[in-house]
Amino acid sequence: MSDIVDWPRQHFTEPAGEPFLFYVAYGRLPQPLGLSASKYRCSGIPPRIDVMQYGPEHADVVSSFRSDYLWEELKRRAPAFAASIAQQEHCVVIRGHLEDAGTLNDLRNVIGLLTCLLDSGCVALYDPQMFKWWSPDEWRRTVFDSGLAVPRAHVAILCSGEDGGTEWIHTRGMRKFGRPDLSVHRVPSTYRDAVIDLCNRFIELQAFGGTVAEGQTVRMQSLPPGITCHHCGSLDDPDFNNVHLEVEWAAA
């Protein structure tokens, strides 16, 4: 397994959180699994990750992820894909915590496991942390095929309208890296692209082990001065299912 490439976190100095993963693969758990180390870049399933199969005897669990707004949107946008998921009587839930360490090797290992499940007959992956349904082709193309850690593929940037014509730009998915999500309220259209750029920079910084200090200022030529970052929220916050950084504009 020495030929499996490490995924280092170049900004990591010490643990600062507890990474948490949660995925649902629709289909059966193959027996035997056939998790080839070389093919899937997987040196083993991390010790605190649970792999649990549910079938017709647990129909409430299997159907529970196919019952919300995201599912209705998927049926509207991709009816054939949704129909293939709806036909499944089994799902595999992969969830648990990782060590906050100097590499993303455990994430790499879980990505290998998930790809193996898709190659073995599972028709879709659901990622509730970033509100995302993955088809096998999109997962391979976006997440697996490069062989590299691609943090932005694991975090969603969401834009929600606010009163007065501004937007709330926020993320979901940073808990996978044991780091806070991001929230920026009252974003005018003139700064929309710059704030999305800021979110992407913070996603990369934190995913690769960095931390953001309380009150840290933001210095970007594309944004006005005086912007600061503040730690907020809890893991029970339904907007993030995570703590978050509130990025605040300077007082007028």
PDB file of C-alpha atoms in Angstrom:
ATOM      1  CA  MET A   1       0.000   0.000   0.000  1.00  0.00           C
ATOM      2  CA  SER A   2       3.080   2.229  -0.094  1.00  0.00           C
ATOM      3  CA  ASP A   3       2.094   3.455  -3.553  1.00  0.00           C
ATOM      4  CA  ILE A   4      -1.060   5.153  -2.187  1.00  0.00           C
ATOM      5  CA  VAL A   5      -0.345   8.874  -2.217  1.00  0.00           C
ATOM      6  CA  ASP A   6      -0.818  10.844   1.005  1.00  0.00           C
ATOM      7  CA  TRP A   7      -3.165  13.837   1.085  1.00  0.00           C
ATOM      8  CA  PRO A   8      -1.239  16.254   3.337  1.00  0.00           C
ATOM      9  CA  ARG A   9      -2.816  19.209   5.143  1.00  0.00           C
ATOM     10  CA  GLN A  10      -0.168  21.844   4.678  1.00  0.00           C
ATOM     11  CA  HIS A  11      -1.751  24.332   7.106  1.00  0.00           C
ATOM     12  CA  PHE A  12      -2.256  21.856   9.963  1.00  0.00           C
ATOM     13  CA  THR A  13      -0.502  22.556  13.284  1.00  0.00           C
ATOM     14  CA  GLU A  14      -2.731  20.913  15.908  1.00  0.00           C
ATOM     15  CA  PRO A  15      -6.235  19.421  16.222  1.00  0.00           C
ATOM     16  CA  ALA A  16      -8.962  22.062  16.180  1.00  0.00           C
ATOM     17  CA  GLY A  17     -12.171  20.084  15.643  1.00  0.00           C
ATOM     18  CA  GLU A  18     -13.662  16.640  15.047  1.00  0.00           C
ATOM     19  CA  PRO A  19     -14.299  15.771  11.391  1.00  0.00           C
ATOM     20  CA  PHE A  20     -17.595  13.994  10.770  1.00  0.00           C
ATOM     21  CA  LEU A  21     -18.734  12.122   7.651  1.00  0.00           C
ATOM     22  CA  PHE A  22     -22.249  11.003   6.698  1.00  0.00           C
ATOM     23  CA  TYR A  23     -23.187   9.417   3.365  1.00  0.00           C
ATOM     24  CA  VAL A  24     -25.975   7.164   2.133  1.00  0.00           C
ATOM     25  CA  ALA A  25     -25.364   4.814  -0.822  1.00  0.00           C
ATOM     26  CA  TYR A  26     -28.520   3.463  -2.463  1.00  0.00           C
ATOM     27  CA  GLY A  27     -28.186  -0.228  -3.275  1.00  0.00           C
ATOM     28  CA  ARG A  28     -26.891  -3.366  -1.577  1.00  0.00           C
ATOM     29  CA  LEU A  29     -23.635  -3.731   0.313  1.00  0.00           C
ATOM     30  CA  PRO A  30     -21.716  -6.225  -1.866  1.00  0.00           C
ATOM     31  CA  GLN A  31     -20.417  -9.443  -0.309  1.00  0.00           C
ATOM     32  CA  PRO A  32     -17.488  -9.634  -0.490  1.00  0.00           C
ATOM     33  CA  LEU A  33     -16.841  -5.922  -0.698  1.00  0.00           C
ATOM     34  CA  GLY A  34     -13.812  -6.136  -2.995  1.00  0.00           C
ATOM     35  CA  LEU A  35     -12.232  -2.934  -1.685  1.00  0.00           C
ATOM     36  CA  SER A  36      -8.941  -3.045  -3.606  1.00  0.00           C
ATOM     37  CA  ALA A  37      -6.286  -0.832  -2.006  1.00  0.00           C
ATOM     38  CA  SER A  38      -4.598  -0.007  -5.307  1.00  0.00           C
ATOM     39  CA  LYS A  39      -7.787   0.551  -7.326  1.00  0.00           C
ATOM     40  CA  TYR A  40      -9.575   2.681  -4.739  1.00  0.00           C
ATOM     41  CA  ARG A  41      -6.599   4.335  -3.008  1.00  0.00           C
ATOM     42  CA  CYS A  42      -7.875   2.957   0.286  1.00  0.00           C
ATOM     43  CA  SER A  43      -5.569   1.713   3.044  1.00  0.00           C
ATOM     44  CA  GLY A  44      -8.504   0.658   5.229  1.00  0.00           C
ATOM     45  CA  ILE A  45     -11.808   1.854   6.634  1.00  0.00           C
ATOM     46  CA  PRO A  46     -11.109   4.345   9.460  1.00  0.00           C
ATOM     47  CA  PRO A  47     -11.792   2.815  12.889  1.00  0.00           C
ATOM     48  CA  ARG A  48     -14.600   5.189  13.894  1.00  0.00           C
ATOM     49  CA  ILE A  49     -16.494   4.934  10.603  1.00  0.00           C
ATOM     50  CA  ASP A  50     -19.541   2.659  10.714  1.00  0.00           C
ATOM     51  CA  VAL A  51     -20.854   0.915   7.573  1.00  0.00           C
ATOM     52  CA  MET A  52     -24.471  -0.189   8.052  1.00  0.00           C
ATOM     53  CA  GLN A  53     -26.820  -1.812   5.538  1.00  0.00           C
ATOM     54  CA  TYR A  54     -30.601  -1.368   5.725  1.00  0.00           C
ATOM     55  CA  GLY A  55     -33.156  -3.323   3.713  1.00  0.00           C
ATOM     56  CA  PRO A  56     -36.895  -3.997   3.472  1.00  0.00           C
ATOM     57  CA  GLU A  57     -37.029  -4.854   7.174  1.00  0.00           C
ATOM     58  CA  HIS A  58     -35.927  -1.258   7.834  1.00  0.00           C
ATOM     59  CA  ALA A  59     -38.005   0.382   5.110  1.00  0.00           C
ATOM     60  CA  ASP A  60     -38.475   3.514   7.205  1.00  0.00           C
ATOM     61  CA  VAL A  61     -34.714   4.118   7.218  1.00  0.00           C
ATOM     62  CA  VAL A  62     -34.347   3.412   3.489  1.00  0.00           C
ATOM     63  CA  SER A  63     -37.146   5.840   2.624  1.00  0.00           C
ATOM     64  CA  SER A  64     -36.236   8.515   5.178  1.00  0.00           C
ATOM     65  CA  PHE A  65     -33.707  10.172   2.873  1.00  0.00           C
ATOM     66  CA  ARG A  66     -36.214  10.279   0.014  1.00  0.00           C
ATOM     67  CA  SER A  67     -38.789  12.496   1.684  1.00  0.00           C
ATOM     68  CA  ASP A  68     -37.655  16.120   1.832  1.00  0.00           C
ATOM     69  CA  TYR A  69     -37.422  19.204  -0.345  1.00  0.00           C
ATOM     70  CA  LEU A  70     -34.116  18.045  -1.891  1.00  0.00           C
ATOM     71  CA  TRP A  71     -35.703  14.771  -2.950  1.00  0.00           C
ATOM     72  CA  GLU A  72     -38.644  16.564  -4.539  1.00  0.00           C
ATOM     73  CA  GLU A  73     -36.226  18.850  -6.373  1.00  0.00           C
ATOM     74  CA  LEU A  74     -34.240  15.854  -7.620  1.00  0.00           C
ATOM     75  CA  LYS A  75     -37.424  14.243  -8.972  1.00  0.00           C
ATOM     76  CA  ARG A  76     -38.187  17.473 -10.809  1.00  0.00           C
ATOM     77  CA  ARG A  77     -34.669  18.062 -12.205  1.00  0.00           C
ATOM     78  CA  ALA A  78     -33.565  14.479 -12.919  1.00  0.00           C
ATOM     79  CA  PRO A  79     -36.642  12.228 -12.997  1.00  0.00           C
ATOM     80  CA  ALA A  80     -34.860   9.180 -14.461  1.00  0.00           C
ATOM     81  CA  PHE A  81     -32.070   9.367 -11.868  1.00  0.00           C
ATOM     82  CA  ALA A  82     -34.610   9.792  -9.048  1.00  0.00           C
ATOM     83  CA  ALA A  83     -36.642   6.865 -10.365  1.00  0.00           C
ATOM     84  CA  SER A  84     -33.586   4.588 -10.207  1.00  0.00           C
ATOM     85  CA  ILE A  85     -33.055   5.609  -6.561  1.00  0.00           C
ATOM     86  CA  ALA A  86     -36.756   5.149  -5.734  1.00  0.00           C
ATOM     87  CA  GLN A  87     -36.582   1.536  -6.953  1.00  0.00           C
ATOM     88  CA  GLN A  88     -33.924   0.606  -4.396  1.00  0.00           C
ATOM     89  CA  GLU A  89     -35.016  -1.403  -1.348  1.00  0.00           C
ATOM     90  CA  HIS A  90     -31.600  -1.247   0.301  1.00  0.00           C
ATOM     91  CA  CYS A  91     -29.203   1.496   1.329  1.00  0.00           C
ATOM     92  CA  VAL A  92     -25.809   1.605   3.004  1.00  0.00           C
ATOM     93  CA  VAL A  93     -25.195   4.307   5.612  1.00  0.00           C
ATOM     94  CA  ILE A  94     -21.569   5.331   6.098  1.00  0.00           C
ATOM     95  CA  ARG A  95     -21.043   7.667   9.026  1.00  0.00           C
ATOM     96  CA  GLY A  96     -18.703   8.469  11.872  1.00  0.00           C
ATOM     97  CA  HIS A  97     -15.850  10.626  13.055  1.00  0.00           C
ATOM     98  CA  LEU A  98     -12.278  10.982  11.802  1.00  0.00           C
ATOM     99  CA  GLU A  99      -9.176  12.149  13.609  1.00  0.00           C
ATOM    100  CA  ASP A 100      -8.267  15.799  13.053  1.00  0.00           C
ATOM    101  CA  ALA A 101      -4.787  15.021  11.774  1.00  0.00           C
ATOM    102  CA  GLY A 102      -2.035  16.227   9.475  1.00  0.00           C
ATOM    103  CA  THR A 103      -3.381  14.392   6.423  1.00  0.00           C
ATOM    104  CA  LEU A 104      -6.735  13.824   4.749  1.00  0.00           C
ATOM    105  CA  ASN A 105      -5.872  10.155   4.289  1.00  0.00           C
ATOM    106  CA  ASP A 106      -8.933   8.972   6.218  1.00  0.00           C
ATOM    107  CA  LEU A 107     -11.180  11.050   3.954  1.00  0.00           C
ATOM    108  CA  ARG A 108      -9.342   9.563   0.971  1.00  0.00           C
ATOM    109  CA  ASN A 109     -10.046   6.090   2.349  1.00  0.00           C
ATOM    110  CA  VAL A 110     -13.770   6.780   2.744  1.00  0.00           C
ATOM    111  CA  ILE A 111     -13.909   8.237  -0.779  1.00  0.00           C
ATOM    112  CA  GLY A 112     -12.382   4.975  -1.997  1.00  0.00           C
ATOM    113  CA  LEU A 113     -14.999   2.985  -0.096  1.00  0.00           C
ATOM    114  CA  LEU A 114     -17.848   5.056  -1.554  1.00  0.00           C
ATOM    115  CA  THR A 115     -16.479   4.696  -5.072  1.00  0.00           C
ATOM    116  CA  CYS A 116     -16.226   0.935  -4.573  1.00  0.00           C
ATOM    117  CA  LEU A 117     -19.906   0.846  -3.557  1.00  0.00           C
ATOM    118  CA  LEU A 118     -20.882   2.721  -6.718  1.00  0.00           C
ATOM    119  CA  ASP A 119     -18.778   0.398  -8.859  1.00  0.00           C
ATOM    120  CA  SER A 120     -20.451  -2.573  -7.168  1.00  0.00           C
ATOM    121  CA  GLY A 121     -24.004  -1.635  -8.065  1.00  0.00           C
ATOM    122  CA  CYS A 122     -25.116   1.236  -5.849  1.00  0.00           C
ATOM    123  CA  VAL A 123     -26.946   3.760  -8.029  1.00  0.00           C
ATOM    124  CA  ALA A 124     -26.436   7.000  -6.068  1.00  0.00           C
ATOM    125  CA  LEU A 125     -24.816   8.672  -3.097  1.00  0.00           C
ATOM    126  CA  TYR A 126     -26.628  11.125  -0.858  1.00  0.00           C
ATOM    127  CA  ASP A 127     -24.579  13.640   1.133  1.00  0.00           C
ATOM    128  CA  PRO A 128     -26.891  15.322   3.671  1.00  0.00           C
ATOM    129  CA  GLN A 129     -24.106  17.574   4.943  1.00  0.00           C
ATOM    130  CA  MET A 130     -23.922  19.462   1.647  1.00  0.00           C
ATOM    131  CA  PHE A 131     -27.478  18.762   0.429  1.00  0.00           C
ATOM    132  CA  LYS A 132     -26.220  16.798  -2.575  1.00  0.00           C
ATOM    133  CA  TRP A 133     -27.314  13.735  -4.560  1.00  0.00           C
ATOM    134  CA  TRP A 134     -24.383  12.273  -6.516  1.00  0.00           C
ATOM    135  CA  SER A 135     -24.736  10.081  -9.571  1.00  0.00           C
ATOM    136  CA  PRO A 136     -21.905   7.547 -10.047  1.00  0.00           C
ATOM    137  CA  ASP A 137     -20.558   9.423 -13.093  1.00  0.00           C
ATOM    138  CA  GLU A 138     -20.576  12.834 -11.407  1.00  0.00           C
ATOM    139  CA  TRP A 139     -18.955  11.436  -8.257  1.00  0.00           C
ATOM    140  CA  ARG A 140     -16.148   9.821 -10.211  1.00  0.00           C
ATOM    141  CA  ARG A 141     -15.569  12.843 -12.426  1.00  0.00           C
ATOM    142  CA  THR A 142     -15.694  15.436  -9.638  1.00  0.00           C
ATOM    143  CA  VAL A 143     -14.346  13.620  -6.580  1.00  0.00           C
ATOM    144  CA  PHE A 144     -12.455  10.435  -7.410  1.00  0.00           C
ATOM    145  CA  ASP A 145     -10.772  10.493 -10.801  1.00  0.00           C
ATOM    146  CA  SER A 146      -8.157  13.192 -10.137  1.00  0.00           C
ATOM    147  CA  GLY A 147      -6.675  11.209  -7.253  1.00  0.00           C
ATOM    148  CA  LEU A 148      -6.261  14.468  -5.336  1.00  0.00           C
ATOM    149  CA  ALA A 149      -7.977  16.039  -2.360  1.00  0.00           C
ATOM    150  CA  VAL A 150     -10.525  18.470  -3.778  1.00  0.00           C
ATOM    151  CA  PRO A 151     -12.119  20.226  -0.771  1.00  0.00           C
ATOM    152  CA  ARG A 152     -14.440  22.393  -2.839  1.00  0.00           C
ATOM    153  CA  ALA A 153     -16.130  19.259  -4.180  1.00  0.00           C
ATOM    154  CA  HIS A 154     -17.205  18.376  -0.641  1.00  0.00           C
ATOM    155  CA  VAL A 155     -18.637  21.753   0.391  1.00  0.00           C
ATOM    156  CA  ALA A 156     -21.681  23.536  -1.029  1.00  0.00           C
ATOM    157  CA  ILE A 157     -21.847  27.318  -1.343  1.00  0.00           C
ATOM    158  CA  LEU A 158     -25.494  28.366  -1.067  1.00  0.00           C
ATOM    159  CA  CYS A 159     -27.007  31.751  -1.928  1.00  0.00           C
ATOM    160  CA  SER A 160     -30.340  32.801  -0.403  1.00  0.00           C
ATOM    161  CA  GLY A 161     -32.206  36.024  -1.084  1.00  0.00           C
ATOM    162  CA  GLU A 162     -32.744  38.516   1.746  1.00  0.00           C
ATOM    163  CA  ASP A 163     -35.042  41.494   2.210  1.00  0.00           C
ATOM    164  CA  GLY A 164     -33.694  44.591   0.514  1.00  0.00           C
ATOM    165  CA  GLY A 165     -32.202  42.782  -2.461  1.00  0.00           C
ATOM    166  CA  THR A 166     -29.068  41.429  -0.746  1.00  0.00           C
ATOM    167  CA  GLU A 167     -28.082  37.770  -0.367  1.00  0.00           C
ATOM    168  CA  TRP A 168     -27.011  35.455   2.398  1.00  0.00           C
ATOM    169  CA  ILE A 169     -24.049  33.426   1.139  1.00  0.00           C
ATOM    170  CA  HIS A 170     -23.175  30.448   3.281  1.00  0.00           C
ATOM    171  CA  THR A 171     -21.613  26.992   3.124  1.00  0.00           C
ATOM    172  CA  ARG A 172     -22.478  23.454   4.162  1.00  0.00           C
ATOM    173  CA  GLY A 173     -20.019  20.589   4.474  1.00  0.00           C
ATOM    174  CA  MET A 174     -17.031  21.947   6.403  1.00  0.00           C
ATOM    175  CA  ARG A 175     -17.774  19.592   9.284  1.00  0.00           C
ATOM    176  CA  LYS A 176     -16.172  16.869   7.151  1.00  0.00           C
ATOM    177  CA  PHE A 177     -12.886  18.645   7.865  1.00  0.00           C
ATOM    178  CA  GLY A 178     -13.604  19.491  11.510  1.00  0.00           C
ATOM    179  CA  ARG A 179     -13.848  23.189  10.720  1.00  0.00           C
ATOM    180  CA  PRO A 180     -16.626  25.800  10.852  1.00  0.00           C
ATOM    181  CA  ASP A 181     -18.855  26.608   7.924  1.00  0.00           C
ATOM    182  CA  LEU A 182     -19.064  30.171   6.586  1.00  0.00           C
ATOM    183  CA  SER A 183     -21.865  32.725   6.657  1.00  0.00           C
ATOM    184  CA  VAL A 184     -22.005  36.189   5.083  1.00  0.00           C
ATOM    185  CA  HIS A 185     -25.244  38.170   5.354  1.00  0.00           C
ATOM    186  CA  ARG A 186     -26.311  41.279   3.452  1.00  0.00           C
ATOM    187  CA  VAL A 187     -24.153  40.660   0.390  1.00  0.00           C
ATOM    188  CA  PRO A 188     -24.921  43.206  -2.361  1.00  0.00           C
ATOM    189  CA  SER A 189     -24.721  42.095  -5.975  1.00  0.00           C
ATOM    190  CA  THR A 190     -21.542  44.149  -6.464  1.00  0.00           C
ATOM    191  CA  TYR A 191     -19.677  41.926  -3.987  1.00  0.00           C
ATOM    192  CA  ARG A 192     -21.334  38.589  -4.760  1.00  0.00           C
ATOM    193  CA  ASP A 193     -18.450  37.115  -6.786  1.00  0.00           C
ATOM    194  CA  ALA A 194     -15.864  38.408  -4.311  1.00  0.00           C
ATOM    195  CA  VAL A 195     -17.675  36.833  -1.347  1.00  0.00           C
ATOM    196  CA  ILE A 196     -17.917  33.503  -3.180  1.00  0.00           C
ATOM    197  CA  ASP A 197     -14.170  33.778  -3.841  1.00  0.00           C
ATOM    198  CA  LEU A 198     -13.655  34.468  -0.122  1.00  0.00           C
ATOM    199  CA  CYS A 199     -15.683  31.369   0.779  1.00  0.00           C
ATOM    200  CA  ASN A 200     -13.615  29.223  -1.571  1.00  0.00           C
ATOM    201  CA  ARG A 201     -10.393  30.541  -0.041  1.00  0.00           C
ATOM    202  CA  PHE A 202     -11.603  29.757   3.473  1.00  0.00           C
ATOM    203  CA  ILE A 203     -12.789  26.298   2.373  1.00  0.00           C
ATOM    204  CA  GLU A 204      -9.297  25.484   1.069  1.00  0.00           C
ATOM    205  CA  LEU A 205      -7.492  27.031   4.046  1.00  0.00           C
ATOM    206  CA  GLN A 206      -9.550  25.196   6.634  1.00  0.00           C
ATOM    207  CA  ALA A 207      -9.825  21.881   4.798  1.00  0.00           C
ATOM    208  CA  PHE A 208      -6.038  21.737   4.606  1.00  0.00           C
ATOM    209  CA  GLY A 209      -5.784  22.217   8.356  1.00  0.00           C
ATOM    210  CA  GLY A 210      -5.824  25.984   8.844  1.00  0.00           C
ATOM    211  CA  THR A 211      -7.874  27.839  11.433  1.00  0.00           C
ATOM    212  CA  VAL A 212      -9.409  31.310  11.535  1.00  0.00           C
ATOM    213  CA  ALA A 213      -8.871  33.294  14.731  1.00  0.00           C
ATOM    214  CA  GLU A 214     -11.751  35.039  16.481  1.00  0.00           C
ATOM    215  CA  GLY A 215     -11.992  38.578  15.129  1.00  0.00           C
ATOM    216  CA  GLN A 216      -9.604  37.907  12.228  1.00  0.00           C
ATOM    217  CA  THR A 217      -9.841  40.582   9.559  1.00  0.00           C
ATOM    218  CA  VAL A 218     -10.297  39.888   5.860  1.00  0.00           C
ATOM    219  CA  ARG A 219      -7.914  41.549   3.446  1.00  0.00           C
ATOM    220  CA  MET A 220      -8.937  41.212  -0.185  1.00  0.00           C
ATOM    221  CA  GLN A 221      -8.642  43.913  -2.826  1.00  0.00           C
ATOM    222  CA  SER A 222     -12.055  42.969  -4.160  1.00  0.00           C
ATOM    223  CA  LEU A 223     -13.766  43.571  -0.791  1.00  0.00           C
ATOM    224  CA  PRO A 224     -14.003  46.698   1.391  1.00  0.00           C
ATOM    225  CA  PRO A 225     -11.796  46.977   4.505  1.00  0.00           C
ATOM    226  CA  GLY A 226     -12.949  46.223   8.026  1.00  0.00           C
ATOM    227  CA  ILE A 227     -14.536  42.795   7.467  1.00  0.00           C
ATOM    228  CA  THR A 228     -14.071  40.489  10.483  1.00  0.00           C
ATOM    229  CA  CYS A 229     -14.748  36.813  11.294  1.00  0.00           C
ATOM    230  CA  HIS A 230     -16.536  35.594  14.420  1.00  0.00           C
ATOM    231  CA  HIS A 231     -17.141  32.063  15.708  1.00  0.00           C
ATOM    232  CA  CYS A 232     -20.846  31.322  16.164  1.00  0.00           C
ATOM    233  CA  GLY A 233     -23.456  28.591  16.425  1.00  0.00           C
ATOM    234  CA  SER A 234     -23.482  24.965  17.460  1.00  0.00           C
ATOM    235  CA  LEU A 235     -23.568  21.510  15.869  1.00  0.00           C
ATOM    236  CA  ASP A 236     -27.357  21.548  16.329  1.00  0.00           C
ATOM    237  CA  ASP A 237     -27.851  24.601  14.108  1.00  0.00           C
ATOM    238  CA  PRO A 238     -30.121  23.313  11.283  1.00  0.00           C
ATOM    239  CA  ASP A 239     -28.746  25.861   8.801  1.00  0.00           C
ATOM    240  CA  PHE A 240     -25.308  24.258   8.961  1.00  0.00           C
ATOM    241  CA  ASN A 241     -25.432  21.141  11.178  1.00  0.00           C
ATOM    242  CA  ASN A 242     -22.152  22.625  12.328  1.00  0.00           C
ATOM    243  CA  VAL A 243     -20.619  25.624  14.016  1.00  0.00           C
ATOM    244  CA  HIS A 244     -19.864  28.492  11.665  1.00  0.00           C
ATOM    245  CA  LEU A 245     -17.857  31.638  11.054  1.00  0.00           C
ATOM    246  CA  GLU A 246     -20.012  34.742  10.702  1.00  0.00           C
ATOM    247  CA  VAL A 247     -18.193  37.111   8.352  1.00  0.00           C
ATOM    248  CA  GLU A 248     -19.328  40.621   9.239  1.00  0.00           C
ATOM    249  CA  TRP A 249     -19.032  43.850   7.287  1.00  0.00           C
ATOM    250  CA  ALA A 250     -17.468  46.870   8.923  1.00  0.00           C
ATOM    251  CA  ALA A 251     -19.936  49.088  10.755  1.00  0.00           C
ATOM    252  CA  ALA A 252     -21.202  51.925   8.574  1.00  0.00           C
TER     253      ALA A 252
END
